[in-house]
mmCIF file of C-alpha atoms and ligand atoms in Angstrom:
data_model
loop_
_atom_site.group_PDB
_atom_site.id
_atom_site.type_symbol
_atom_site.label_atom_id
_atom_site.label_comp_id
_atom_site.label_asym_id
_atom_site.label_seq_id
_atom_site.Cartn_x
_atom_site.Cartn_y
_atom_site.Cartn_z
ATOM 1 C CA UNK Y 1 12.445 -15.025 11.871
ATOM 2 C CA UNK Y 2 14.072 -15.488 8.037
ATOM 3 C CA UNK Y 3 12.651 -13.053 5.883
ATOM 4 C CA UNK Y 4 13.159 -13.554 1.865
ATOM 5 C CA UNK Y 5 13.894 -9.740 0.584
ATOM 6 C CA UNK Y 6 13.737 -8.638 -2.751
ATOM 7 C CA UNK Y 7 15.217 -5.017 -4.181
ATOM 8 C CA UNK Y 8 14.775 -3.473 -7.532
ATOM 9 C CA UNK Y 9 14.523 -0.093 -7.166
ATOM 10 C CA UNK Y 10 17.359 0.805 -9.396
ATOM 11 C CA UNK Y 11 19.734 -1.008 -11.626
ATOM 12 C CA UNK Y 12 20.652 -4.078 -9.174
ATOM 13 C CA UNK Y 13 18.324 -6.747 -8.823
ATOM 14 C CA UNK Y 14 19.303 -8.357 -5.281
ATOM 15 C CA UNK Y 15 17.334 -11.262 -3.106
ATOM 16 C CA UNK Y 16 18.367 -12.286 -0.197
ATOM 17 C CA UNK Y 17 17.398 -14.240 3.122
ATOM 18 C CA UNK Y 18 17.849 -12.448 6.582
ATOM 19 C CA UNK Y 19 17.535 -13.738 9.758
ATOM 20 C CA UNK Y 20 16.002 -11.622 12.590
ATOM 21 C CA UNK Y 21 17.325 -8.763 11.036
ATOM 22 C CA UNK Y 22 20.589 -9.140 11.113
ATOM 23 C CA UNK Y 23 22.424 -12.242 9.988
ATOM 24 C CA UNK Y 24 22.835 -12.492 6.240
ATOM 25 C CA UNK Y 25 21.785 -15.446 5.102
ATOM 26 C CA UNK Y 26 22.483 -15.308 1.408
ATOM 27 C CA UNK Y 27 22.638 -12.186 -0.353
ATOM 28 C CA UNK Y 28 22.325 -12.389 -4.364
ATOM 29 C CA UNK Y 29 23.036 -9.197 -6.164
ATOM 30 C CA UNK Y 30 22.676 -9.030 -9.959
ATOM 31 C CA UNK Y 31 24.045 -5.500 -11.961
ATOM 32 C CA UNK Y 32 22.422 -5.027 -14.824
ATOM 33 C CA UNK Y 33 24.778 -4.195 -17.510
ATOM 34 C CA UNK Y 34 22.745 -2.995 -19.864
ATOM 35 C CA UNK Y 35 23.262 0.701 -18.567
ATOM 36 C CA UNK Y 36 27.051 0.572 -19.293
ATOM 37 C CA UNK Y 37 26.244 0.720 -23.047
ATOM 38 C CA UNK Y 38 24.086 4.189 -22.689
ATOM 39 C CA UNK Y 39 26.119 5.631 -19.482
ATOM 40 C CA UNK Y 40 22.884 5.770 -17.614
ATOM 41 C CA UNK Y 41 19.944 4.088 -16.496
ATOM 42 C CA UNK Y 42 16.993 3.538 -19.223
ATOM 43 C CA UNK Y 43 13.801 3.412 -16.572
ATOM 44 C CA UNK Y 44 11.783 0.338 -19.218
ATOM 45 C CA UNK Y 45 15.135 -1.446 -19.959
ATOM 46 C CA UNK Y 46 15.849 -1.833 -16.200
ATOM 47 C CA UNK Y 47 12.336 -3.119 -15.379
ATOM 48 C CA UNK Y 48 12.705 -5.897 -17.926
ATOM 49 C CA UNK Y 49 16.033 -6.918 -16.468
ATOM 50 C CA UNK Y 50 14.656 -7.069 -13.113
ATOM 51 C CA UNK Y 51 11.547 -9.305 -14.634
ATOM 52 C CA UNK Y 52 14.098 -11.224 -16.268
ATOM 53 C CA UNK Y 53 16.787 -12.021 -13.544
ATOM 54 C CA UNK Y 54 14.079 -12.370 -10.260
ATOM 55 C CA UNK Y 55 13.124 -16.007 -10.665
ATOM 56 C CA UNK Y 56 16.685 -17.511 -11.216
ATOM 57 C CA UNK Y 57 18.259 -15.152 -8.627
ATOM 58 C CA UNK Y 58 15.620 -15.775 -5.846
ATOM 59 C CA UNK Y 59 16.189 -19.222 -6.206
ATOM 60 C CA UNK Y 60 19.759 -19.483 -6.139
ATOM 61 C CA UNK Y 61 19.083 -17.134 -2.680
ATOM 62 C CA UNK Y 62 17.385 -19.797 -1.240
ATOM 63 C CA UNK Y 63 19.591 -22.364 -2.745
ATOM 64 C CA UNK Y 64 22.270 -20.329 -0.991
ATOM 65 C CA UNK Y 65 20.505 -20.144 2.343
ATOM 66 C CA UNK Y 66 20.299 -23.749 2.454
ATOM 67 C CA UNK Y 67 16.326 -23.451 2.437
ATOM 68 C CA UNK Y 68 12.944 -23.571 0.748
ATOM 69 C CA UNK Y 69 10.407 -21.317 0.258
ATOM 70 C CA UNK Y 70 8.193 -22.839 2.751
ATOM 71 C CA UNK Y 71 10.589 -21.885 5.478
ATOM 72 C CA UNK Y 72 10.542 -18.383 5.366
ATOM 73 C CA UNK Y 73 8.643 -16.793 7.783
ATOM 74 C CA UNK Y 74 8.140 -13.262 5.255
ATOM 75 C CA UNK Y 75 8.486 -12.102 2.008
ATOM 76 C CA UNK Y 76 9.906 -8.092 1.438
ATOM 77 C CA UNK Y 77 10.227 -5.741 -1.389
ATOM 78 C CA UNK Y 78 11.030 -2.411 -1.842
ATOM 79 C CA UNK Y 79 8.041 -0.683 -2.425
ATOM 80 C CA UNK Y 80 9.626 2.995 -2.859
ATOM 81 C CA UNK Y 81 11.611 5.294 -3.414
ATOM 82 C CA UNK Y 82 12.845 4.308 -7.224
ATOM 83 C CA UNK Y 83 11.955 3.682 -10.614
ATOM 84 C CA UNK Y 84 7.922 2.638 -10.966
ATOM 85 C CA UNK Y 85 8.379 -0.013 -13.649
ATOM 86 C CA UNK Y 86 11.576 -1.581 -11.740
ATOM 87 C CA UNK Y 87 9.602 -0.924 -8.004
ATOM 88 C CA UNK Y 88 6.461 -2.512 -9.816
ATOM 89 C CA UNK Y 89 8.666 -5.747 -10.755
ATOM 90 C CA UNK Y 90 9.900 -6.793 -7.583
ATOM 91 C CA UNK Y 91 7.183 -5.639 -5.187
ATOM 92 C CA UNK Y 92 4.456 -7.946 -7.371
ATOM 93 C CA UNK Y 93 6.856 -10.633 -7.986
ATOM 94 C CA UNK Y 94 7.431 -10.362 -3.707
ATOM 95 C CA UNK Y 95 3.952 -10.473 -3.211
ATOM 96 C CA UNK Y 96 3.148 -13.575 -5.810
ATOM 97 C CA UNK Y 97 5.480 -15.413 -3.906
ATOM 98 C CA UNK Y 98 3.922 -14.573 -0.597
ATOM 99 C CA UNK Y 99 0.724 -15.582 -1.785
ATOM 100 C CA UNK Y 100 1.480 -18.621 -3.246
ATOM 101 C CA UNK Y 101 3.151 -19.590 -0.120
ATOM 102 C CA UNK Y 102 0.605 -17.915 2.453
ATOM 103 C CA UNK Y 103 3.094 -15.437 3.655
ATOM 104 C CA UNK Y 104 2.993 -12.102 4.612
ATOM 105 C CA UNK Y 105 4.568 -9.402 2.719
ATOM 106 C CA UNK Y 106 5.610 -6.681 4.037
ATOM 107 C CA UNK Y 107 6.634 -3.538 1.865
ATOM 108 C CA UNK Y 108 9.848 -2.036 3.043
ATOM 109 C CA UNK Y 109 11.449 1.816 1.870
ATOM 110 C CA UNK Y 110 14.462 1.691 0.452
ATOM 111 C CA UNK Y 111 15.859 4.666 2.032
ATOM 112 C CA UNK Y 112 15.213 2.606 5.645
ATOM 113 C CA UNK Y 113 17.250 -0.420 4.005
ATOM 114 C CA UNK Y 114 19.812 2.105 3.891
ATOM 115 C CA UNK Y 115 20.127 3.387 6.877
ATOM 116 C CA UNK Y 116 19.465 -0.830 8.439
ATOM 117 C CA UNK Y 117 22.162 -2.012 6.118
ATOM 118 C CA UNK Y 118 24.489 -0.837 9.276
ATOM 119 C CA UNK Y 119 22.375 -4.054 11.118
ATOM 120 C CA UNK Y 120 23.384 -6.774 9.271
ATOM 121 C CA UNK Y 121 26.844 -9.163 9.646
ATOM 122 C CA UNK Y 122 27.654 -12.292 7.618
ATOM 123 C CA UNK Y 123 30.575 -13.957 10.041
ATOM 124 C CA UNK Y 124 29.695 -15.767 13.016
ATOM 125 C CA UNK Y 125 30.731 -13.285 15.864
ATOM 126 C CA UNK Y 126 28.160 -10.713 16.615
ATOM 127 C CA UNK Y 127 28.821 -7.399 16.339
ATOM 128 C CA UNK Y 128 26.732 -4.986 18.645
ATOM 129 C CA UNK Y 129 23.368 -2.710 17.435
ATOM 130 C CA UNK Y 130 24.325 0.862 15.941
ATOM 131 C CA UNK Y 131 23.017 2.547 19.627
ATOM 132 C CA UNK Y 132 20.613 5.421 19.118
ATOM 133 C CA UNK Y 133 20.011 7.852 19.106
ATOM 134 C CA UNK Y 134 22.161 8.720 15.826
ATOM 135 C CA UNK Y 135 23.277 10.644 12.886
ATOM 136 C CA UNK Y 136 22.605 8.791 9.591
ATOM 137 C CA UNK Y 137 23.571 10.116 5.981
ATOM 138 C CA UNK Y 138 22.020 8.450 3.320
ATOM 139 C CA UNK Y 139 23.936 9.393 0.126
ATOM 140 C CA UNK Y 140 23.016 7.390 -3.420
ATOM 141 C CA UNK Y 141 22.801 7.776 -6.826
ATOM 142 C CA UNK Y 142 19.290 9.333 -5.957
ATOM 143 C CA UNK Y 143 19.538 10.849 -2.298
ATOM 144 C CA UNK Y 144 21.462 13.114 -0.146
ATOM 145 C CA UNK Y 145 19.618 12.845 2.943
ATOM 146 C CA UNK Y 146 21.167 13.915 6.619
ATOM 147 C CA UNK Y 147 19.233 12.513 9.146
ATOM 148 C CA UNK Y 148 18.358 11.932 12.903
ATOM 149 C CA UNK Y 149 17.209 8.444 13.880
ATOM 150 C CA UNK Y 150 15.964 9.085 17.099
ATOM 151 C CA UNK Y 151 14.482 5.743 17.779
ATOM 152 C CA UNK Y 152 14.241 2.680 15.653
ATOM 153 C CA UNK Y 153 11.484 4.005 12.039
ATOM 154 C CA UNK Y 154 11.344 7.195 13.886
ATOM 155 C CA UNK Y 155 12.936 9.786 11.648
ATOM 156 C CA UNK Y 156 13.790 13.464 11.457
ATOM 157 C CA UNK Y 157 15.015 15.422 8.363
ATOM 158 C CA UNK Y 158 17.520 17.463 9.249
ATOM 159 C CA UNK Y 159 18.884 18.544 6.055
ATOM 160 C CA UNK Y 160 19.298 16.866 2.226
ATOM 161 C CA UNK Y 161 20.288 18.016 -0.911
ATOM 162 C CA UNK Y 162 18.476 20.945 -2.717
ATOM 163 C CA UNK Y 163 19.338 19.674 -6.390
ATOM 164 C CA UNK Y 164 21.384 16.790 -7.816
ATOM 165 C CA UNK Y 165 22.411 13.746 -4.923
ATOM 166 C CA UNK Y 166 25.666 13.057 -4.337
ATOM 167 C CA UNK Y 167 26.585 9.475 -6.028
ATOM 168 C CA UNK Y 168 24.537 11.324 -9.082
ATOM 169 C CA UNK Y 169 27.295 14.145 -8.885
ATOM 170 C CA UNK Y 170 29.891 11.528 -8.506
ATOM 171 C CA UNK Y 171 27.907 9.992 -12.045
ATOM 172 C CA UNK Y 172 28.277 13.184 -13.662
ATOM 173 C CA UNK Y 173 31.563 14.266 -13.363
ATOM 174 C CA UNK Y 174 32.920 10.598 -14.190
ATOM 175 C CA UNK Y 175 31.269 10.605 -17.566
ATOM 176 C CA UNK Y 176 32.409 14.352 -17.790
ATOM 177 C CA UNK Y 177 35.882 12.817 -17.547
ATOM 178 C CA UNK Y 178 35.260 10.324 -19.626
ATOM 179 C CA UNK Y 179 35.597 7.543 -16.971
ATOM 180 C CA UNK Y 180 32.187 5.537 -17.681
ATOM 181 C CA UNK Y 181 29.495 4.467 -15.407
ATOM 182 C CA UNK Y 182 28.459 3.997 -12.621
ATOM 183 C CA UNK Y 183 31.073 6.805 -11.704
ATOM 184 C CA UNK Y 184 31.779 7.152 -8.054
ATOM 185 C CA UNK Y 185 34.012 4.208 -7.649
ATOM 186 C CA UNK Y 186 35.634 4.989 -11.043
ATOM 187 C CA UNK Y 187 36.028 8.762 -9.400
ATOM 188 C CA UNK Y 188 37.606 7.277 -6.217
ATOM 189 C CA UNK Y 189 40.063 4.946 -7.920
ATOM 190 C CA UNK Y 190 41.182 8.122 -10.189
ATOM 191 C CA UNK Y 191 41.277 10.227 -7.363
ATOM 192 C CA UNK Y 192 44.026 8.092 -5.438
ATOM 193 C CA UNK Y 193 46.393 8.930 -8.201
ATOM 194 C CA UNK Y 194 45.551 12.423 -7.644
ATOM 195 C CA UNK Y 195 46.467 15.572 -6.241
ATOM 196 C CA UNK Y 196 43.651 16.761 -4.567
ATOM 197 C CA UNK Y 197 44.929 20.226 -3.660
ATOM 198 C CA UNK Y 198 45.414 20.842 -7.676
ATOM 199 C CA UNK Y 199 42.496 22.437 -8.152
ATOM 200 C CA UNK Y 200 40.450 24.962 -5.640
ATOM 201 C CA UNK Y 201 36.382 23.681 -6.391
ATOM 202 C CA UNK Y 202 33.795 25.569 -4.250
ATOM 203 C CA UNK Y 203 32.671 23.077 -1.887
ATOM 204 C CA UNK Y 204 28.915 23.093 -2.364
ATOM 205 C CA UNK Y 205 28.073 24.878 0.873
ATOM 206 C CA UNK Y 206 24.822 25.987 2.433
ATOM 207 C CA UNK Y 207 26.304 28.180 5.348
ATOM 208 C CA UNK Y 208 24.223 27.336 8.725
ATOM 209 C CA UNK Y 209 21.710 24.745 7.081
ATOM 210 C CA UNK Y 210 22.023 21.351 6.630
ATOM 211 C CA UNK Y 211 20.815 20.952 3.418
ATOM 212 C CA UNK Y 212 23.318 19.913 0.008
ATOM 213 C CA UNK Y 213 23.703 21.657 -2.906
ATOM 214 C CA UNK Y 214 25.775 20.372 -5.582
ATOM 215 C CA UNK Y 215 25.123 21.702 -9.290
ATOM 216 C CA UNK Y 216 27.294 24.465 -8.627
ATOM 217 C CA UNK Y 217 30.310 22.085 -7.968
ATOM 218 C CA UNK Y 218 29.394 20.316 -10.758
ATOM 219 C CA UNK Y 219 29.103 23.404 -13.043
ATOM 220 C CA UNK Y 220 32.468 24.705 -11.721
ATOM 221 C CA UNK Y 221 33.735 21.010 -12.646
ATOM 222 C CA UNK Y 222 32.462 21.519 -16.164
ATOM 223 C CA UNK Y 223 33.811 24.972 -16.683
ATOM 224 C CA UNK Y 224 37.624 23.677 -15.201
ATOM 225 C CA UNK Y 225 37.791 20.561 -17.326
ATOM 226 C CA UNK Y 226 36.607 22.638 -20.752
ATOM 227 C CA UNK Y 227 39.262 25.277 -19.703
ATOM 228 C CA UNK Y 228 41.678 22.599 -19.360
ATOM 229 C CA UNK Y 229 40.649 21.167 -22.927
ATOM 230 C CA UNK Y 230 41.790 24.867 -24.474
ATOM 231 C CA UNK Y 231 45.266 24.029 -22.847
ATOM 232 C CA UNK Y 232 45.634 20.728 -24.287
ATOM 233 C CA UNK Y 233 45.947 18.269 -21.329
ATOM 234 C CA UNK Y 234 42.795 17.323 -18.723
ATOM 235 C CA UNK Y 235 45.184 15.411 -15.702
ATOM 236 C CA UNK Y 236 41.948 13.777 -14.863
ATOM 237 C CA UNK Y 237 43.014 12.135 -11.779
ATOM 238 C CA UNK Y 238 43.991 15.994 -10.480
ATOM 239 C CA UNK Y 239 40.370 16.675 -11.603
ATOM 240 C CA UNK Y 240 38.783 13.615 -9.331
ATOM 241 C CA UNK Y 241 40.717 14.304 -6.887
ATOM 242 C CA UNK Y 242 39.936 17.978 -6.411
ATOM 243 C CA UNK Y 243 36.287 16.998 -7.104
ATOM 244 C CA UNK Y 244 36.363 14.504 -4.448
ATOM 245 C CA UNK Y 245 37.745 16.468 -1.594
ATOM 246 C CA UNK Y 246 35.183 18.817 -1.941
ATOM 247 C CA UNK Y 247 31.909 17.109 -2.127
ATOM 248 C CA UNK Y 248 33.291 15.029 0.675
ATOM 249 C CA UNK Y 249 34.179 17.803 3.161
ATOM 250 C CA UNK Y 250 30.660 19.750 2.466
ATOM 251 C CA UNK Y 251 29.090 15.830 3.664
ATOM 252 C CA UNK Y 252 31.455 15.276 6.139
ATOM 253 C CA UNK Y 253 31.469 18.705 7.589
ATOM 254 C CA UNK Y 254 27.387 19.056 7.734
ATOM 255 C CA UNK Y 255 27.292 15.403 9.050
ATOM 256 C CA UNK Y 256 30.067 15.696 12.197
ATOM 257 C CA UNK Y 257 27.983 19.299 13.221
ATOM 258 C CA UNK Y 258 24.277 17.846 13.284
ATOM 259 C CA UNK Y 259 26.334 15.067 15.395
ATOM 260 C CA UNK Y 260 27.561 17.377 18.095
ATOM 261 C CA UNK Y 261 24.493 19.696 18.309
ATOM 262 C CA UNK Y 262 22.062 16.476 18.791
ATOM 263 C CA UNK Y 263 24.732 14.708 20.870
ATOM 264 C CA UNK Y 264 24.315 11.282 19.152
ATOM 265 C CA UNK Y 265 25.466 8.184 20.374
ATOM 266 C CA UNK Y 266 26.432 6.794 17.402
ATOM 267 C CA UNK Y 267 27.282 8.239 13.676
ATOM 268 C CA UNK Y 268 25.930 5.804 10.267
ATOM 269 C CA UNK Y 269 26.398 5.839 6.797
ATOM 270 C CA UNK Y 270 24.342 4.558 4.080
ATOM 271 C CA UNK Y 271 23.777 4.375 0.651
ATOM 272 C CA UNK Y 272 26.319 3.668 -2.442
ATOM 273 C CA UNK Y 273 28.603 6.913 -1.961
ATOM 274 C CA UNK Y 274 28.740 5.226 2.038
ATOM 275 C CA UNK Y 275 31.590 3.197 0.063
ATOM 276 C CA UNK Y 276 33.757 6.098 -0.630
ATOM 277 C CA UNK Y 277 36.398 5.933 1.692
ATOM 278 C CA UNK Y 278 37.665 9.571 1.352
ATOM 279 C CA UNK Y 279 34.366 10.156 2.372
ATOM 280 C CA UNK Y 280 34.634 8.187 5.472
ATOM 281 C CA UNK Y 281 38.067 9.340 6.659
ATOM 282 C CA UNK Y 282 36.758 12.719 6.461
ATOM 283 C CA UNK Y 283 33.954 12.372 8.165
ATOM 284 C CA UNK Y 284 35.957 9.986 10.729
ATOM 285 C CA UNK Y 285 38.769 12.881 11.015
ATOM 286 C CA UNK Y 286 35.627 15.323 12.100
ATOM 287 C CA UNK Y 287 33.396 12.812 15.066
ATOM 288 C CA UNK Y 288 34.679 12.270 18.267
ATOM 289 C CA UNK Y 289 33.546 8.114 17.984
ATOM 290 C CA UNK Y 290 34.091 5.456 15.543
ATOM 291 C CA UNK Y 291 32.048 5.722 12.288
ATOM 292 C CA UNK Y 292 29.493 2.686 11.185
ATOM 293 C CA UNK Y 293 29.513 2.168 7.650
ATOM 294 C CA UNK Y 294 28.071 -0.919 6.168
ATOM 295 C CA UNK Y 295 30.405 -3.141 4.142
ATOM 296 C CA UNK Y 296 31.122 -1.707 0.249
ATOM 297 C CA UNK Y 297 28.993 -5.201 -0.545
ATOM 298 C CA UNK Y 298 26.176 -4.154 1.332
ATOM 299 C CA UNK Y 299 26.466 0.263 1.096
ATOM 300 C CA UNK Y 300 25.345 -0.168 -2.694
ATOM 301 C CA UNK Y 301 22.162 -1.132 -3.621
ATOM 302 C CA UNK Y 302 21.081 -5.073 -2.532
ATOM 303 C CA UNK Y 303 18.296 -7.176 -0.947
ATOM 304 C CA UNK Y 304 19.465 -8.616 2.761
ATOM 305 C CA UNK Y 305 19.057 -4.213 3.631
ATOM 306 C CA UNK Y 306 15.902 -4.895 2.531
ATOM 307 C CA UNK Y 307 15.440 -7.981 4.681
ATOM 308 C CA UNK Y 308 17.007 -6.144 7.982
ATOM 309 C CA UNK Y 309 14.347 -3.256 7.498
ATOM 310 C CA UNK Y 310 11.346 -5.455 6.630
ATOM 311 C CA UNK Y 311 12.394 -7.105 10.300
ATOM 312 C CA UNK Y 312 12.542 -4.205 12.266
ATOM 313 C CA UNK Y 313 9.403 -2.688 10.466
ATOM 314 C CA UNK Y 314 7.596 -5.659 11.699
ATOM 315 C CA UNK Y 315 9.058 -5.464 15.193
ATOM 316 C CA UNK Y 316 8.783 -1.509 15.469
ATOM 317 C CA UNK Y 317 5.483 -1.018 13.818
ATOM 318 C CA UNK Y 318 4.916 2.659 14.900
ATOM 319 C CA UNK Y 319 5.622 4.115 11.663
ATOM 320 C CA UNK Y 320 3.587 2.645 9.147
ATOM 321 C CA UNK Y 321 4.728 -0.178 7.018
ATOM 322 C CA UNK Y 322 4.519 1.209 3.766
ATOM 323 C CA UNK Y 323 2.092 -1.190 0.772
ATOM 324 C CA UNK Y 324 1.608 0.733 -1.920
ATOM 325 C CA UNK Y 325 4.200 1.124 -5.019
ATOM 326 C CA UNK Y 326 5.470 4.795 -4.945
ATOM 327 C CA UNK Y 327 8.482 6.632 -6.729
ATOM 328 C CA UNK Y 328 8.936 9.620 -4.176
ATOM 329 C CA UNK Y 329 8.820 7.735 -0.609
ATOM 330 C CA UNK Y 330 11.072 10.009 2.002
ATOM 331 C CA UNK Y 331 12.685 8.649 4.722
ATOM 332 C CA UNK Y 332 11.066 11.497 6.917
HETATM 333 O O1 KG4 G 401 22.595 3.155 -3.243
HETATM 334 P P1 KG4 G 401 22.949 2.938 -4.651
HETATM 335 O O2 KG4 G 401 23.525 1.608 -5.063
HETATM 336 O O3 KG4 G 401 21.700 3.179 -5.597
HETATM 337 C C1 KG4 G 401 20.758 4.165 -5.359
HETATM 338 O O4 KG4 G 401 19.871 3.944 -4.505
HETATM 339 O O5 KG4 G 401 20.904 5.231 -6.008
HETATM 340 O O6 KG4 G 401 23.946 4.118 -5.065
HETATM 341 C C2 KG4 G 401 24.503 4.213 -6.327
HETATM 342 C C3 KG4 G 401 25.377 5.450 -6.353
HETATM 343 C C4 KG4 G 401 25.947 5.751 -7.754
HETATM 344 O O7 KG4 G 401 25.730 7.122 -8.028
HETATM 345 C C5 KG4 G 401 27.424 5.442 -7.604
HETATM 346 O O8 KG4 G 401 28.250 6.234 -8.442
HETATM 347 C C6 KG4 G 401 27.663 5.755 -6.147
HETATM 348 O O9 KG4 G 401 26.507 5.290 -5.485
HETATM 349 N N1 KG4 G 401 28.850 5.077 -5.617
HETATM 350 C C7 KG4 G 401 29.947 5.719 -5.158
HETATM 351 C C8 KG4 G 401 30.898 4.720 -4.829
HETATM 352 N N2 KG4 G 401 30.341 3.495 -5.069
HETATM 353 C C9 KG4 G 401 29.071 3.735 -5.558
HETATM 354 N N3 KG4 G 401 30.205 7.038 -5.023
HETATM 355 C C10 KG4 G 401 31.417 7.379 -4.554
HETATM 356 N N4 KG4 G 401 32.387 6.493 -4.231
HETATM 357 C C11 KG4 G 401 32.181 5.157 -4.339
HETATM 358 N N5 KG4 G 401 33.147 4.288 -4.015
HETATM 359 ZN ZN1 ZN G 402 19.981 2.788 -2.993
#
C-alpha cells in the first residue's frame, strides 16, 4: 500500500510517498525561511508558504517516487496538533487531491508521526519493527511528551512538560545567546566547543513525577548570561553547554526510569530535539538496550512520518482516525 503524505503543521512543508508503512519512497521537505528573518514562527506567514510550496513539492514527491497520482493507494495529512492556518493548508490540499483522484484520506496526528518516524528505512535491507511494548519521548519545538506505547495507537501519558517544550527551550536560549533560529542544533554545535561542567543550571526536575518543567532552567539561563554581561565576556559555548547537560539529563533521567518500572521492550525517540545527540548518549548511558531514534532527516518535522502513521492507523483502527482540523490533538 503507497500512501502520498502531506505535513504542515509547523514551519516545514514535507510530502512524501510511503510504502506499507515503512519504506520511504520519496521524502520532500521544504523549510520555510521566512522565520529566520523574525527568529520565530509568524502563524499567517507560514500558512501562505505552505499554500505556496504544496503543489510543486508534491509533485516532485511523486516525480521522485517514480509514480503518478493514480497509483497511490491513500492520501494523508496532518490534521493536528499545530498551527490552524498551516494544519488547514495541507489537510484541504490532502483531501482535494484525494477527491480528485477517488482516494481515501485519512487524517493522521502529528504527535503519532512522531513516535512512527522510528518505522520507516530508505536502504534496501530491512531493519526490524521497534517491539512493544515501549517507552517513547516525543520532544519538539511544541511537545515534551513521555509516553507508553503499549500496543500499536494505544497510548498512555505518563508524564510531559508542565510549561515551555523542550526544542522551544532549546529556541529560547539560542536566541538568548544570540545564536539565531531554529536553536537546538545551533545549541548543540556550540555546546561541543563547550565545557559543560562550567556552569551548575538546576536541571528542571519534578522529583517522583514524570512530568517536565523547564522555565525555571530557562530563567536561571537568563539570569547567568545577564550576570555574565556585567563581567564583560558571555563564553557562550560554556553557556550551551551547561544548558544542554541539564535539560538532557532531566529527559534522559525521567525517560530510562518509566523504562525500568514498565519493563519495556524497547526505548524510542521522536520529535526534532530526538536529533540531539547529547541527548541520546545520555539517555543511552541510562537503558539497559539499544536506543531507536529516527534518522536527524526524519526526527524533525517531514511527511513520509506522516505516511508510516496514516498506514498503521489504517491497519490498527482501534483508536480513532482522527478528520477534523484541530490545534490541541494529544497523543493520549
Ligand atoms: O519536530 P519539530 O521539527 O517541529 C515541531 O513539531 O515542533 O521540532 C522542532 C524543534 C525546534 O525547537 C528545534 O530547535 C529542535 O526541534 N531541534 C533540536 C535539534 N534539532 C532540532 N533541539 C536540540 N538539538 C537538535 N539537534
Ligand atoms: Zn513535529
Amino acid at each position: 500500500m503507497r500512501i502520498l503524505a502531506i505535513e504542515t503543521s509547523c514551519d516545514e512543508t514535507g510530502v512524501a510517498v510511503v510504502e506499507d508503512g515503512r519504506r520511504i519512497r520519496s521524502n520532500v521537505i521544504a523549510s520555510q525561511a521566512a522565520h529566520e528573518l523574525t527568529g520565530g514562527i509568524v502563524p499567517e506567514v507560514a500558512a501562505r508558504e505552505h499554500l505556496r510550496a504544496l503543489d510543486p513539492i508534491t509533485q516532485q514527491a511523486l516525480r521522485d517516487a517514480r509514480m503518478e497520482l493514480r497509483e497511490v493507494d491513500a492520501v494523508a495529512a496532518t490534521v493536528g496538533p499545530g498551527l490552524i492556518g498551516a494544519l488547514l493548508v495541507g489537510a484541504n490540499y490532502g483531501r482535494g487531491l484525494a477527491l480528485a483522484a477517488g482516494l481515501p484520506f485519512v487524517g493522521v496526528n502529528h504527535l503519532e508521526g512522531h513516535v512512527y518516524a522510528n518505522w520507516l528505512y530508505e536502504s534496501d535491507d530491512v531493519p526490524p519493527e521497534p517491539e512493544l511494548p515501549a517507552v517513547v519521548l516525543v520532544v519538539s519545538g511544541a511537545h515534551s511528551d513521555l509516553v507508553l506505547m503499549e500496543a500499536h495507537r494505544r497510548f498512555r501519558l505518563l508524564g510531559r512538560t508542565i510549561d515551555d517544550a523542550a526544542g522551544e527551550a532549546f529556541d529560547k536560549v539560542a536566541r538568548l545567546l544570540g545564536l539565531g533560529f531554529p536553536g537546538g542544533p545551533l545549541i548543540e554545535r556550540a555546546a561541543k566547543e563547550g565545557d559543560a561542567n562550567a556552569y551548575p543550571l538546576p536541571k528542571a526536575w519534578l522529583a517522583d513525577r514524570y512530568d517536565f518543567s523547564f522555565s525555571g532552567l530557562k530563567t536561571a539561563v537568563l539570569r547567568l548570561v545577564r550576570s555574565l554581561e556585567e563581567k564583560g565576556v558571555v563564553p557562550v559555548a560554556d553557556v550551551a553547554a551547561s544548558f544542554q547537560k541539564a535539560i538532557t539529563e532531566a529527559l534522559a533521567e525521567k525517560t530510562a526510569r518509566a523504562a525500568a518500572e514498565h519493563g519495556v521492550r524497547s526505548v524510542m525517540l521522536g520529535g526534532g530535539v530526538a536529533a540531539n545527540l547529547a541527548l541520546r548518549a545520555e539517555i543511552e548511558r541510562r537503558i539497559g538496550m539499544p536506543l531507536r531514534v529516527p534518522p536527524p532527516r526524519l526526527c524533525t518535522d517531514n511527511g513520509a512520518m506522516v505516511g508510516a502513521a496514516a498506514f498503521f492507523s489504517l491497519r490498527h483502527r482501534t483508536t480513532e482516525i482522527p478528520s477534523l482540523v484541530r490545534s490541541n490533538m494529544p497523543l493520549a
